[in-house]
mmCIF file of C-alpha atoms and ligand atoms in Angstrom:
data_model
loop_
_atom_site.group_PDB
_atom_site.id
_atom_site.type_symbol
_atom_site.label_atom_id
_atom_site.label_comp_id
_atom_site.label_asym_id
_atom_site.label_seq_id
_atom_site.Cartn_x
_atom_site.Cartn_y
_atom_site.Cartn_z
ATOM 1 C CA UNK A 1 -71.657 26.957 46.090
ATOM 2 C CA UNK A 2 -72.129 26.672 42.413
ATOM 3 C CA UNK A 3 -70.066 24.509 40.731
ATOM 4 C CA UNK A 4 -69.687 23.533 36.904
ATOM 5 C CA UNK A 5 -67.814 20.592 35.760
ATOM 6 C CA UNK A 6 -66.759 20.404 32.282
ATOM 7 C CA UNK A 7 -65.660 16.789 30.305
ATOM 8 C CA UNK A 8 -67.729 15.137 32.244
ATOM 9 C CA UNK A 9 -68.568 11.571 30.740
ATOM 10 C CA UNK A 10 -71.828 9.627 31.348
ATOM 11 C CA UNK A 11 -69.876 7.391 33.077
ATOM 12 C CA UNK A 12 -68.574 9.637 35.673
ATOM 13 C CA UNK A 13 -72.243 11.158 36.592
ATOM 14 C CA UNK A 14 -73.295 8.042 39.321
ATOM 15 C CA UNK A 15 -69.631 9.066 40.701
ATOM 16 C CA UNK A 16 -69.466 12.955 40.615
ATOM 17 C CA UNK A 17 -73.318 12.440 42.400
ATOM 18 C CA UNK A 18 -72.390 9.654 45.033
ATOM 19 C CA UNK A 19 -69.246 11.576 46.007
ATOM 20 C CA UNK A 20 -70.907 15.155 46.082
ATOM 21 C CA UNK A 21 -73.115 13.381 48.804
ATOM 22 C CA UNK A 22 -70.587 14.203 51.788
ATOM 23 C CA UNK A 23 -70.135 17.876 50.034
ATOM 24 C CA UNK A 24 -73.491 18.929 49.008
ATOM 25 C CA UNK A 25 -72.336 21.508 46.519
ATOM 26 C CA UNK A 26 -74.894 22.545 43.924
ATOM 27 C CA UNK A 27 -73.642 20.843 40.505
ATOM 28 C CA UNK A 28 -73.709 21.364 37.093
ATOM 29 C CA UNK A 29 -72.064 18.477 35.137
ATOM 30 C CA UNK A 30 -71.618 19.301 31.394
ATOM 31 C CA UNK A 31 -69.919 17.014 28.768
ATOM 32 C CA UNK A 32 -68.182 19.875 26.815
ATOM 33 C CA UNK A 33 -64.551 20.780 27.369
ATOM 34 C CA UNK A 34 -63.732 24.415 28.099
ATOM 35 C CA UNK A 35 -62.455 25.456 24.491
ATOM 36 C CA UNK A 36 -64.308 27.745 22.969
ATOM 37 C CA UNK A 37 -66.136 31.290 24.172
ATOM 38 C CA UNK A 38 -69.671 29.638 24.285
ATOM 39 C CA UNK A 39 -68.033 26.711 26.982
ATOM 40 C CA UNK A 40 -66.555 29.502 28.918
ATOM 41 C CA UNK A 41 -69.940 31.075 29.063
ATOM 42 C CA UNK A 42 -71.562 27.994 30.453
ATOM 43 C CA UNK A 43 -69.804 29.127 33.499
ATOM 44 C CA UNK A 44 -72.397 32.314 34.366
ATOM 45 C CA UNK A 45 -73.579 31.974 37.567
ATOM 46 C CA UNK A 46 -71.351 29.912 38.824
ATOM 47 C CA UNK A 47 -68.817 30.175 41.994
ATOM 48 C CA UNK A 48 -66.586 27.732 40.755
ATOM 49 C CA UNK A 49 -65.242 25.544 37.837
ATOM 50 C CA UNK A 50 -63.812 22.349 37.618
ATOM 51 C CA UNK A 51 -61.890 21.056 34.962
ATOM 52 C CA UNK A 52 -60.543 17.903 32.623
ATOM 53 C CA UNK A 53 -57.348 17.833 30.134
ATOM 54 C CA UNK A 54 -58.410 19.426 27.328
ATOM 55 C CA UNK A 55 -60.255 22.053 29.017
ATOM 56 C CA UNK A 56 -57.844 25.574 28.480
ATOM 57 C CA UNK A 57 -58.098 28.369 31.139
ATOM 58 C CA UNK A 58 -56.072 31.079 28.646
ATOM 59 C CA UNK A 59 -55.719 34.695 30.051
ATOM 60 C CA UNK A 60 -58.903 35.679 28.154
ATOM 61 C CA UNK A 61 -61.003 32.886 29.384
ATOM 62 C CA UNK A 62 -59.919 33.304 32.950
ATOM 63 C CA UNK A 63 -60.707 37.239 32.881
ATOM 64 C CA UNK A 64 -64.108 36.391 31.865
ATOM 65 C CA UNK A 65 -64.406 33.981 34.665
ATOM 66 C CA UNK A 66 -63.917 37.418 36.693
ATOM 67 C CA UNK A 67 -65.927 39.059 35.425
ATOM 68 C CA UNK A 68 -68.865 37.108 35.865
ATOM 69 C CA UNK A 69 -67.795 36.162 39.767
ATOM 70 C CA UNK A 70 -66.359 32.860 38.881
ATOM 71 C CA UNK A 71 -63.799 32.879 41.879
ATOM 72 C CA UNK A 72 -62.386 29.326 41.656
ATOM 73 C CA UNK A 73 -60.766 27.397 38.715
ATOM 74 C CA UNK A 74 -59.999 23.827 39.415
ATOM 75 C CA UNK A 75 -58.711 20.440 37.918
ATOM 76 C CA UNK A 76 -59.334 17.030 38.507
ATOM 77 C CA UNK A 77 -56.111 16.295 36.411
ATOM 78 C CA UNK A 78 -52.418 15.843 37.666
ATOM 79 C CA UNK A 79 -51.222 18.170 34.891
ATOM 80 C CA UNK A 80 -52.042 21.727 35.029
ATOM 81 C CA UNK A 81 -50.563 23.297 31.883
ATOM 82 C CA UNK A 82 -53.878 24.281 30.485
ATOM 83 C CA UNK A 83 -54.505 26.551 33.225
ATOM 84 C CA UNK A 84 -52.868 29.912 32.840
ATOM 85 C CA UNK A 85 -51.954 30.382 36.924
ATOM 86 C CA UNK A 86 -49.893 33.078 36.503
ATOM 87 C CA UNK A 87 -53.044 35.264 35.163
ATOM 88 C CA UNK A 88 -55.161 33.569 37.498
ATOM 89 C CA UNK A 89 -53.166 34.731 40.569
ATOM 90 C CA UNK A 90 -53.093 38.145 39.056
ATOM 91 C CA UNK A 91 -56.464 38.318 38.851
ATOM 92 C CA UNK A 92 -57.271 36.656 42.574
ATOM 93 C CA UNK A 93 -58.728 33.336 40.965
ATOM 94 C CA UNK A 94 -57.547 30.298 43.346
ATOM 95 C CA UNK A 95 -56.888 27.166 41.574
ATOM 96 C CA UNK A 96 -56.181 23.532 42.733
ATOM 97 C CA UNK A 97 -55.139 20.664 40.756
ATOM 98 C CA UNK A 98 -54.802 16.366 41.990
ATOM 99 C CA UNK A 99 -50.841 15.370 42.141
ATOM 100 C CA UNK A 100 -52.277 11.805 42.262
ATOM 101 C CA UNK A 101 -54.976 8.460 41.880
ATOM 102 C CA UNK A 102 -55.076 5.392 41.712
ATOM 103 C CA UNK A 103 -52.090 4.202 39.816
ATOM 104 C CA UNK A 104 -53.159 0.731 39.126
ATOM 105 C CA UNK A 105 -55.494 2.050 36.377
ATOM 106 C CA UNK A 106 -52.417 2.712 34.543
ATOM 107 C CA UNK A 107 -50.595 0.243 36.078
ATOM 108 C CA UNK A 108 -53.467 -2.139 35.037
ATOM 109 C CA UNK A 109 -53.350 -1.184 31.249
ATOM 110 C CA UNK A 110 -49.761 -1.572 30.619
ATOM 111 C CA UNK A 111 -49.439 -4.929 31.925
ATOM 112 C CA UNK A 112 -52.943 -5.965 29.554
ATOM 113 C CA UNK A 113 -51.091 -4.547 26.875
ATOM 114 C CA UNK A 114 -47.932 -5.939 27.756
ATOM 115 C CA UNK A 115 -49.619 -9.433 27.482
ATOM 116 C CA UNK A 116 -52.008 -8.805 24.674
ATOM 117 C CA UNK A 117 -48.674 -8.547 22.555
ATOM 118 C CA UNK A 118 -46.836 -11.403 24.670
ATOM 119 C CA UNK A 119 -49.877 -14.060 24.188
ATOM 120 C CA UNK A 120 -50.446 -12.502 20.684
ATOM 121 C CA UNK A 121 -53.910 -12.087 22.003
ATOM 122 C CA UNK A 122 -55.242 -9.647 19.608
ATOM 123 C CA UNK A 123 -53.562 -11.055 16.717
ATOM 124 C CA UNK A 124 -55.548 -14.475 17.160
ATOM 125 C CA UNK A 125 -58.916 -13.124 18.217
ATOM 126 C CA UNK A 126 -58.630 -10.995 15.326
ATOM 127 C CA UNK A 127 -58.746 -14.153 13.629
ATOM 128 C CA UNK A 128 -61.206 -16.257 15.107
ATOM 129 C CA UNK A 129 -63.628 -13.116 15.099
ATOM 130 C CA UNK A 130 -63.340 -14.284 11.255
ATOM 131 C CA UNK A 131 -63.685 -17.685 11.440
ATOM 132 C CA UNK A 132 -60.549 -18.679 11.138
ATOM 133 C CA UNK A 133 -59.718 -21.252 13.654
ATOM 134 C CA UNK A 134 -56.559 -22.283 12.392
ATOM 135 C CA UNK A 135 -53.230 -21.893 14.887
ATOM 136 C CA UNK A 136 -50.200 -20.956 13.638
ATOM 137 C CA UNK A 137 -46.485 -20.107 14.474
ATOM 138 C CA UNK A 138 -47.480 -15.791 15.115
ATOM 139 C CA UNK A 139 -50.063 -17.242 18.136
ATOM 140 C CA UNK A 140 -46.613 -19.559 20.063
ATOM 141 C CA UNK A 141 -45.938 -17.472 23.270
ATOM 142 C CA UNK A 142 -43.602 -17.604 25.593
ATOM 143 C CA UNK A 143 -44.685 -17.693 29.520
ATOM 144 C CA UNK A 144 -44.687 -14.468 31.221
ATOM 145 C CA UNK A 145 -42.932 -16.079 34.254
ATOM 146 C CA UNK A 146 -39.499 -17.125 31.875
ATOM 147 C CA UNK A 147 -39.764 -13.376 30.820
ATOM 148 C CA UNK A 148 -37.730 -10.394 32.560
ATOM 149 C CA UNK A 149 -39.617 -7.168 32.409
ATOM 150 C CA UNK A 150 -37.680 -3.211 33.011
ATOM 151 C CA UNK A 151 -39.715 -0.767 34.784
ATOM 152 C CA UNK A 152 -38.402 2.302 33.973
ATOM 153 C CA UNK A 153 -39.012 5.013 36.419
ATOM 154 C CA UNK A 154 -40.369 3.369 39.734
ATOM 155 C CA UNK A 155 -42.389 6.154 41.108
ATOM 156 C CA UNK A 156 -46.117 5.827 42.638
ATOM 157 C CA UNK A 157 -47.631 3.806 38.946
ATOM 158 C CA UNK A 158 -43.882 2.284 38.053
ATOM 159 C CA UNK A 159 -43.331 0.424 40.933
ATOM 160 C CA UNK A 160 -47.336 -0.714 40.789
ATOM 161 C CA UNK A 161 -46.958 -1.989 37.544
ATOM 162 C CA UNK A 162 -43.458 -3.899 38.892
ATOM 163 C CA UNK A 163 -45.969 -5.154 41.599
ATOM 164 C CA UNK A 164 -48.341 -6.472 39.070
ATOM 165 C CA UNK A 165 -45.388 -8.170 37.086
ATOM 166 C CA UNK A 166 -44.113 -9.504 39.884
ATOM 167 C CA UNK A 167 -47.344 -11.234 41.308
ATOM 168 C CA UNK A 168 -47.301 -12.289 37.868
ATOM 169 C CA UNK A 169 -43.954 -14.251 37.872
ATOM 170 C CA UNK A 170 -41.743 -12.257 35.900
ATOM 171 C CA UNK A 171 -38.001 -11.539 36.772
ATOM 172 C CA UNK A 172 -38.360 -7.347 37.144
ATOM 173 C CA UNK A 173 -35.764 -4.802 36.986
ATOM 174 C CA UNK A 174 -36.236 -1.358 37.266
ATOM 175 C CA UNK A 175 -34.322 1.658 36.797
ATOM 176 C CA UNK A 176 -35.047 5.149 37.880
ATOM 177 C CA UNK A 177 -33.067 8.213 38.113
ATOM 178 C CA UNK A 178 -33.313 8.481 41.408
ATOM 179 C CA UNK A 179 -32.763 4.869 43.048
ATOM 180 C CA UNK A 180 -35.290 3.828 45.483
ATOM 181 C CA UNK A 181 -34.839 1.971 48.808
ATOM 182 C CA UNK A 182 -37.046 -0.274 50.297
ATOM 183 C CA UNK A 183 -37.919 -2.169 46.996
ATOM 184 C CA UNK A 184 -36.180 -4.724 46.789
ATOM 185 C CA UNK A 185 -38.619 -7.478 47.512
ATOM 186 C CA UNK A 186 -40.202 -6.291 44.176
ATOM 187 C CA UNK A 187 -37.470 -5.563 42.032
ATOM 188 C CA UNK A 188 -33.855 -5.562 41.128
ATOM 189 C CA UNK A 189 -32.662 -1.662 40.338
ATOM 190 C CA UNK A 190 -30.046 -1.688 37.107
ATOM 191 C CA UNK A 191 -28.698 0.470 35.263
ATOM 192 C CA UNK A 192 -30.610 1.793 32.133
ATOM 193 C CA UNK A 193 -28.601 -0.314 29.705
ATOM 194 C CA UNK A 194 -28.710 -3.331 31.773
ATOM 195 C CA UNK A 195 -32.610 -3.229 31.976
ATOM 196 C CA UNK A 196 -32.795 -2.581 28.109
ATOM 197 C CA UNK A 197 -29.918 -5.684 27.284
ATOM 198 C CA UNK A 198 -32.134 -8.050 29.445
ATOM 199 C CA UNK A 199 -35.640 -7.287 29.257
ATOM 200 C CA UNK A 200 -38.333 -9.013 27.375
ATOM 201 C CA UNK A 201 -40.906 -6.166 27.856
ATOM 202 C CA UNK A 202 -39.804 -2.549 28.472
ATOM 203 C CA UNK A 203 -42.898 -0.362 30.907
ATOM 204 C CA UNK A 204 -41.641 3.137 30.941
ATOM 205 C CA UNK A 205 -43.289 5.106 33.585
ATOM 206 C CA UNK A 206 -40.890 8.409 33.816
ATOM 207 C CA UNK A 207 -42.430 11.785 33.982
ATOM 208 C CA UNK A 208 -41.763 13.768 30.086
ATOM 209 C CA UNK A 209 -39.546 16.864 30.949
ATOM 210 C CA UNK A 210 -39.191 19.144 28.276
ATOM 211 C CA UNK A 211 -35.194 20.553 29.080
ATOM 212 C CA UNK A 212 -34.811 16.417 28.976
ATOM 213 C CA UNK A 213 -36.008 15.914 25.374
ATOM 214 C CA UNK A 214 -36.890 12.851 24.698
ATOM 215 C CA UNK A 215 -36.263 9.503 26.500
ATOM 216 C CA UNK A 216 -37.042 6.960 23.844
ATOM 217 C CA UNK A 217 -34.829 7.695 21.745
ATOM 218 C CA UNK A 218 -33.112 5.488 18.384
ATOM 219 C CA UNK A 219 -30.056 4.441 20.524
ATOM 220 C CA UNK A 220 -32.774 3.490 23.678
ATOM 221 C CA UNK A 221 -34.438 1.188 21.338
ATOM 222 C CA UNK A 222 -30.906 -0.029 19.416
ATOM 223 C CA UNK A 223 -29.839 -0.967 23.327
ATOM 224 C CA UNK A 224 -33.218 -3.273 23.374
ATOM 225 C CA UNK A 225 -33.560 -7.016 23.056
ATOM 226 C CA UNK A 226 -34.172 -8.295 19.907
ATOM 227 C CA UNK A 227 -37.663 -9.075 19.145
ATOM 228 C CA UNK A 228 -38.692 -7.525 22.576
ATOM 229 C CA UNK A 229 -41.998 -5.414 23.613
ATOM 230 C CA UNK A 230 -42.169 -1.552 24.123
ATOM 231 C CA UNK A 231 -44.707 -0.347 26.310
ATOM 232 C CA UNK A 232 -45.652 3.763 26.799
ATOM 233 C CA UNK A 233 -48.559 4.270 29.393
ATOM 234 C CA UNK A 234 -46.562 7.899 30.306
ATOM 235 C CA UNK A 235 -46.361 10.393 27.493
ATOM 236 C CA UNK A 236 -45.697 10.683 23.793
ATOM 237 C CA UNK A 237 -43.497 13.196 24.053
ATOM 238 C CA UNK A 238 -41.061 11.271 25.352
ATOM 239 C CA UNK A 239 -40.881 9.056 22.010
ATOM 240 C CA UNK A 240 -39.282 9.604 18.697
ATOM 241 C CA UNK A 241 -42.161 7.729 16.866
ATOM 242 C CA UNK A 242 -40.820 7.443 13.588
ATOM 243 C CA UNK A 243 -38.222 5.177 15.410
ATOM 244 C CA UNK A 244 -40.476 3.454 16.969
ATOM 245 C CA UNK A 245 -42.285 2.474 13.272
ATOM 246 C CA UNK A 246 -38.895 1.766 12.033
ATOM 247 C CA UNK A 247 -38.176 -0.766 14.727
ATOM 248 C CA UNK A 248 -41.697 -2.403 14.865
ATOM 249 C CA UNK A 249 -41.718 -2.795 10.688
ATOM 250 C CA UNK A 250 -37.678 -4.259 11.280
ATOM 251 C CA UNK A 251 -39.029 -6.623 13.413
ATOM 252 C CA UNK A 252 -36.572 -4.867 15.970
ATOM 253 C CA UNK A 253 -39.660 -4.721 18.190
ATOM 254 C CA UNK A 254 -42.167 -7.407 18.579
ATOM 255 C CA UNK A 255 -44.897 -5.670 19.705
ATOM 256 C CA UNK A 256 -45.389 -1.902 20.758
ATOM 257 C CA UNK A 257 -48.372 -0.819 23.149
ATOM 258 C CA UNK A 258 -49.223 3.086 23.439
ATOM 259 C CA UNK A 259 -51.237 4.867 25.685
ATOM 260 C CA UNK A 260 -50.148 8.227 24.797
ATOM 261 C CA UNK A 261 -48.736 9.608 21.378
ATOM 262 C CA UNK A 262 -47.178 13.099 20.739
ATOM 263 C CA UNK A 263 -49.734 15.790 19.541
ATOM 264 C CA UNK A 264 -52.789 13.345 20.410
ATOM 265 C CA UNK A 265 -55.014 16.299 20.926
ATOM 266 C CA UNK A 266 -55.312 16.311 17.519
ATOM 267 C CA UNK A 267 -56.624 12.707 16.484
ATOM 268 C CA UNK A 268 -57.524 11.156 20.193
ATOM 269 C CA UNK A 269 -61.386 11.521 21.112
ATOM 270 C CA UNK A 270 -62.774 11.645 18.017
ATOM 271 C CA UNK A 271 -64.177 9.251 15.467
ATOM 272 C CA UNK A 272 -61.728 9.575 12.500
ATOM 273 C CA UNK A 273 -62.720 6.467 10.635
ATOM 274 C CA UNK A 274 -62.143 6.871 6.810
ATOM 275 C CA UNK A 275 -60.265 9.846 7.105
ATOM 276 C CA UNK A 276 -56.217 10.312 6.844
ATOM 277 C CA UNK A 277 -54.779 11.460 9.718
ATOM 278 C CA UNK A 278 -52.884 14.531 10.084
ATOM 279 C CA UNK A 279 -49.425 13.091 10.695
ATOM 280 C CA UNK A 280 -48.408 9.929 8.730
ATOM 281 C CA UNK A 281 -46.396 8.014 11.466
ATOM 282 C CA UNK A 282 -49.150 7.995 13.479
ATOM 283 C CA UNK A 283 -51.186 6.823 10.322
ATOM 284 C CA UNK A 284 -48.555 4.014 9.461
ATOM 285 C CA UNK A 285 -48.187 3.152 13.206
ATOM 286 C CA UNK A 286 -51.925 2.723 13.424
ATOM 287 C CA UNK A 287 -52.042 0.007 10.546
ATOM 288 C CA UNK A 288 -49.296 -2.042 12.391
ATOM 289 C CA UNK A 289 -51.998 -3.046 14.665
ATOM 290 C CA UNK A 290 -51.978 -6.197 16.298
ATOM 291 C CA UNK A 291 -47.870 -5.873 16.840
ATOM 292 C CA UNK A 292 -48.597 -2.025 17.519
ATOM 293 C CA UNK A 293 -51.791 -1.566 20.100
ATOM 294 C CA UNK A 294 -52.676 2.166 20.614
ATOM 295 C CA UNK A 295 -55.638 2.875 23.509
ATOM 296 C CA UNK A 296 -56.755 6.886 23.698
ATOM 297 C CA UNK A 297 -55.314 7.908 26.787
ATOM 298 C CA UNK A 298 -57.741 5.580 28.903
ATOM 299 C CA UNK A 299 -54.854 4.920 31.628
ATOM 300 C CA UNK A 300 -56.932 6.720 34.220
ATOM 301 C CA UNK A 301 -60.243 5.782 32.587
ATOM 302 C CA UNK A 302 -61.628 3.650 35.749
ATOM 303 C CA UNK A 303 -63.985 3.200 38.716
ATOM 304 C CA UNK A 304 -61.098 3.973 41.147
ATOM 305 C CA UNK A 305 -59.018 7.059 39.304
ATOM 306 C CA UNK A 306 -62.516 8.708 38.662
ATOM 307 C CA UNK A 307 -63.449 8.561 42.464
ATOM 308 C CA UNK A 308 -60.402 9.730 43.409
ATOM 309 C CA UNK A 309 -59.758 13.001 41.186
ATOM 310 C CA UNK A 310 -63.506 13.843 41.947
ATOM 311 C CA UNK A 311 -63.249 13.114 45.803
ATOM 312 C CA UNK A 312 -59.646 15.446 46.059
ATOM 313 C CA UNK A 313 -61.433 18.215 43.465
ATOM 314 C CA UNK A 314 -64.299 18.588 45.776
ATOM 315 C CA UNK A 315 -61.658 18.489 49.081
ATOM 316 C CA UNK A 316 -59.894 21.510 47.150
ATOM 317 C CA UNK A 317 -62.911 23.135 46.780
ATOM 318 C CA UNK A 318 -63.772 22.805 50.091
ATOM 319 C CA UNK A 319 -60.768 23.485 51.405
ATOM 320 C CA UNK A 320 -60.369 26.735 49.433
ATOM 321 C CA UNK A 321 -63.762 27.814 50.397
ATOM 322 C CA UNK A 322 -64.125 27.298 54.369
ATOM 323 C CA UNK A 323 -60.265 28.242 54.964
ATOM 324 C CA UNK A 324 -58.956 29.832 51.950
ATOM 325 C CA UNK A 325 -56.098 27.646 50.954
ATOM 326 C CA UNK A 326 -55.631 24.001 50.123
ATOM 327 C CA UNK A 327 -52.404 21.757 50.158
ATOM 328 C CA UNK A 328 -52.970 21.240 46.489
ATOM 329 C CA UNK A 329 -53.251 24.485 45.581
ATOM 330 C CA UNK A 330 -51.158 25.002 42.218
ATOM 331 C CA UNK A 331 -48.553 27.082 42.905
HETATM 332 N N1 NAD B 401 -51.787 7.174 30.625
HETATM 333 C C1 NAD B 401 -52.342 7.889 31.567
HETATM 334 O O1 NAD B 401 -53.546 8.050 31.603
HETATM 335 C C2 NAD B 401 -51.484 8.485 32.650
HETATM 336 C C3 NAD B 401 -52.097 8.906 33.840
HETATM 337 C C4 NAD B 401 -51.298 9.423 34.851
HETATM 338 C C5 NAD B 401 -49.926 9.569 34.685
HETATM 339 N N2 NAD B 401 -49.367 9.167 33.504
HETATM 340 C C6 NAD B 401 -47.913 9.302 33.306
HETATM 341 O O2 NAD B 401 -47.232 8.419 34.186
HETATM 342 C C7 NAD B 401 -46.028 9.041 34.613
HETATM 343 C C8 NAD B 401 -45.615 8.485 35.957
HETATM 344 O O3 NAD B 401 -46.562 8.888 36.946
HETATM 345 P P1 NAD B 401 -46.297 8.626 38.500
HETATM 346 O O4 NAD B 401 -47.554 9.067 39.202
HETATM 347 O O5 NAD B 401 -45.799 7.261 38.712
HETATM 348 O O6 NAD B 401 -45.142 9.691 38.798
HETATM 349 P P2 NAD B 401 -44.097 9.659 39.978
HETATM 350 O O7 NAD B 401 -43.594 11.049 40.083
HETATM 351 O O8 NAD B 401 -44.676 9.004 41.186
HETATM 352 O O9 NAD B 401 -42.922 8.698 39.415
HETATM 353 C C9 NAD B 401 -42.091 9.032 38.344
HETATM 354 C C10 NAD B 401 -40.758 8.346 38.599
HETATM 355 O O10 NAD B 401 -39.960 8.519 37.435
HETATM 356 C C11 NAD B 401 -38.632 8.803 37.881
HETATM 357 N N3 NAD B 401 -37.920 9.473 36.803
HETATM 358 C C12 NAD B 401 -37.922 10.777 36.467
HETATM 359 N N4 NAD B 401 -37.171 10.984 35.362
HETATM 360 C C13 NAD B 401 -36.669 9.773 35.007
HETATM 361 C C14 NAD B 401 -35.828 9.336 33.974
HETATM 362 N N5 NAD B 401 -35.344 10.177 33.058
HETATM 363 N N6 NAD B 401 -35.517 8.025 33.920
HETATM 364 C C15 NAD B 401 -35.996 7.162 34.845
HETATM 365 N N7 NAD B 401 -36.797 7.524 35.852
HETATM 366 C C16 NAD B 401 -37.142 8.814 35.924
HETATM 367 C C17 NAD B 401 -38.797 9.634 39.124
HETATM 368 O O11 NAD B 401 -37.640 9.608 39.939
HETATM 369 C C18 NAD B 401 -39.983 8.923 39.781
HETATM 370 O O12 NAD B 401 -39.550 7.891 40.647
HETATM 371 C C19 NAD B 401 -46.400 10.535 34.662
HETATM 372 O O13 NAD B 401 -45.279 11.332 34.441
HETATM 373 C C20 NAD B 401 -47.400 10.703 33.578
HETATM 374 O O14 NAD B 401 -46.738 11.171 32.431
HETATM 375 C C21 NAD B 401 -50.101 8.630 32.498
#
């Protein structure tokens, strides 16, 4: 069995090898995303493909994956919009995506942005990385454990990062659309306006659905604490981010940490330094930076998540090929 793997990052090479151990399919680990007819034709010879976000099975791509005996197109992502499955069950391709991993990466990264802006920690080593040694009022904090912190959406990386909070010594509340038993010893379920009167730091951790517009909205943020921090480890879409600006530059927000930003294809993964970028919130959001911290997408940019997505792609695969289905086939 042939496989290709596209987006794969240095990093990820010791992995995709230790992992393909227990498989023993015949690799080919590439660092170029599937976007363009000469990354499609990397996949010649080849049974199967694997890919990353940013990788796009279209209708054309996928018949030339036919055509050249390519018979199975797979993810090692949770979302599978840039796979077009409807051609690909026309056309007998069998695909397979990962519905989950480790959701303390995520987890992890909004709580070490959460406190970067609580501790003012980039703010002050921003400083002392120029000599500046002075303290002053910007670098007073107040303790995590006098803080109450809103999860909102408690689902598999939500209620991890209430975990985290918790062990922490914050107060949590949480709020999800569809309440959750059993988690009580972790966290007190409110209603949405509750958790945004009280909270000190706001985690949202809801799934973006497009008939739901978006979720962080002017009147979400108007409903916040004063002076409070915003955190958005889910997805951009789900923020109006020219409100966001407006309530960081008010002072409305204290501090605002993104993992995700609407139309980050664009700017995220590539070195942009001296150049404008394409949309001017973005831009003005940027230079807010150290009350606005923006990471590329990194939530699942870890030891763990990587081993998992590779260990349940090569499961699919496996799966698919000795028995012809898999329980994460896309359907
Ligand atoms: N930054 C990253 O790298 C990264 C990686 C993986 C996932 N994510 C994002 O994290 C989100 C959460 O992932 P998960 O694995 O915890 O999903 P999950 O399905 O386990 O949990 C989502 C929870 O949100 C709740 N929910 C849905 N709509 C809601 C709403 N309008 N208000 C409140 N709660 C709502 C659901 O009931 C569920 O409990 C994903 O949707 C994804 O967008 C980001």
């Amino acid at each position: 069995m042939k496989v290709l793997c596209y987006g794969v990052r240095d990093v990820e090479i010791p992995i995709f090898e230790q992992v393909n151990q227990s498989f023993g399919f015949d690799l080919t680990l590439v660092a170029d995303y599937l976007n363009s007819s000469e990354t499609a034709a990397l996949a010649k010879g080849h049974d199967a493909v694997i890919l990353r976000g940013n990788c796009f099975a279209t209708a054309e791509v996928l018949e030339l994956y036919k055509e050249w005996g390519v018979k199975y197109v797979l993810t090692r992502t949770v979302g599978v919009n840039h796979i077009d499955v409807a051609h690909a069950k026309e056309l007998g391709l069998k695909t397979a995506y990962v519905p989950f991993y480790s959701p303390n990466a995520i987890a992890e990264l909004a709580v070490s942005l959460a406190m970067m802006l609580l501790r003012h920690t980039a703010y002050t080593v921003q400083k002392t990385a120029q000599q500046d040694f002075r303290v002053d009022a910007a670098m007073f904090s107040k303790e995590i454990r006098n803080c109450k912190v809103g999860i909102v959406g408690i689902g598999r990386i939500g209620l991890t990062t209430a975990k985290l909070f918790k062990g922490l010594g914050a107060e949590v509340l949480a709020y999800d659309a569809f309440p959750k038993e059993g988690v009580e010893d972790i966290c007190r379920q409110v209603s949405l306006e509750e958790l945004l009167h009280e909270s000190d730091i706001v985690s949202v951790h809801a799934p973006f659905i497009p008939e739901n517009g978006r979720f962080i909205t002017r009147e979400f943020i108007a409903n916040m604490k004063d002076g409070s921090i915003l955190i958005n480890t889910a997805r951009g879409e789900l923020q109006d981010a020219q409100a966001l600006l407006e309530a960081v530059q008010s002072g409305k927000l204290a501090g605002l940490g993104l993992d995700t930003l609407e139309g980050e294809g664009e700017f995220f993964f590539k070195d942009l330094r001296g150049h404008k970028l394409a949309d001017p919130v973005v831009e003005e959001l940027i230079q807010l930076y150290p009350r606005v911290l923006v990471t590329p997408h990194i939530g699942s940019y870890t030891d763990e998540a990587a081993l998992n997505m590779i260990d349940t792609s090569f499961t699919n695969l496996q799966d698919l090929m000795l028995t012809g289905a898999s329980q994460n086939e896309i359907e």
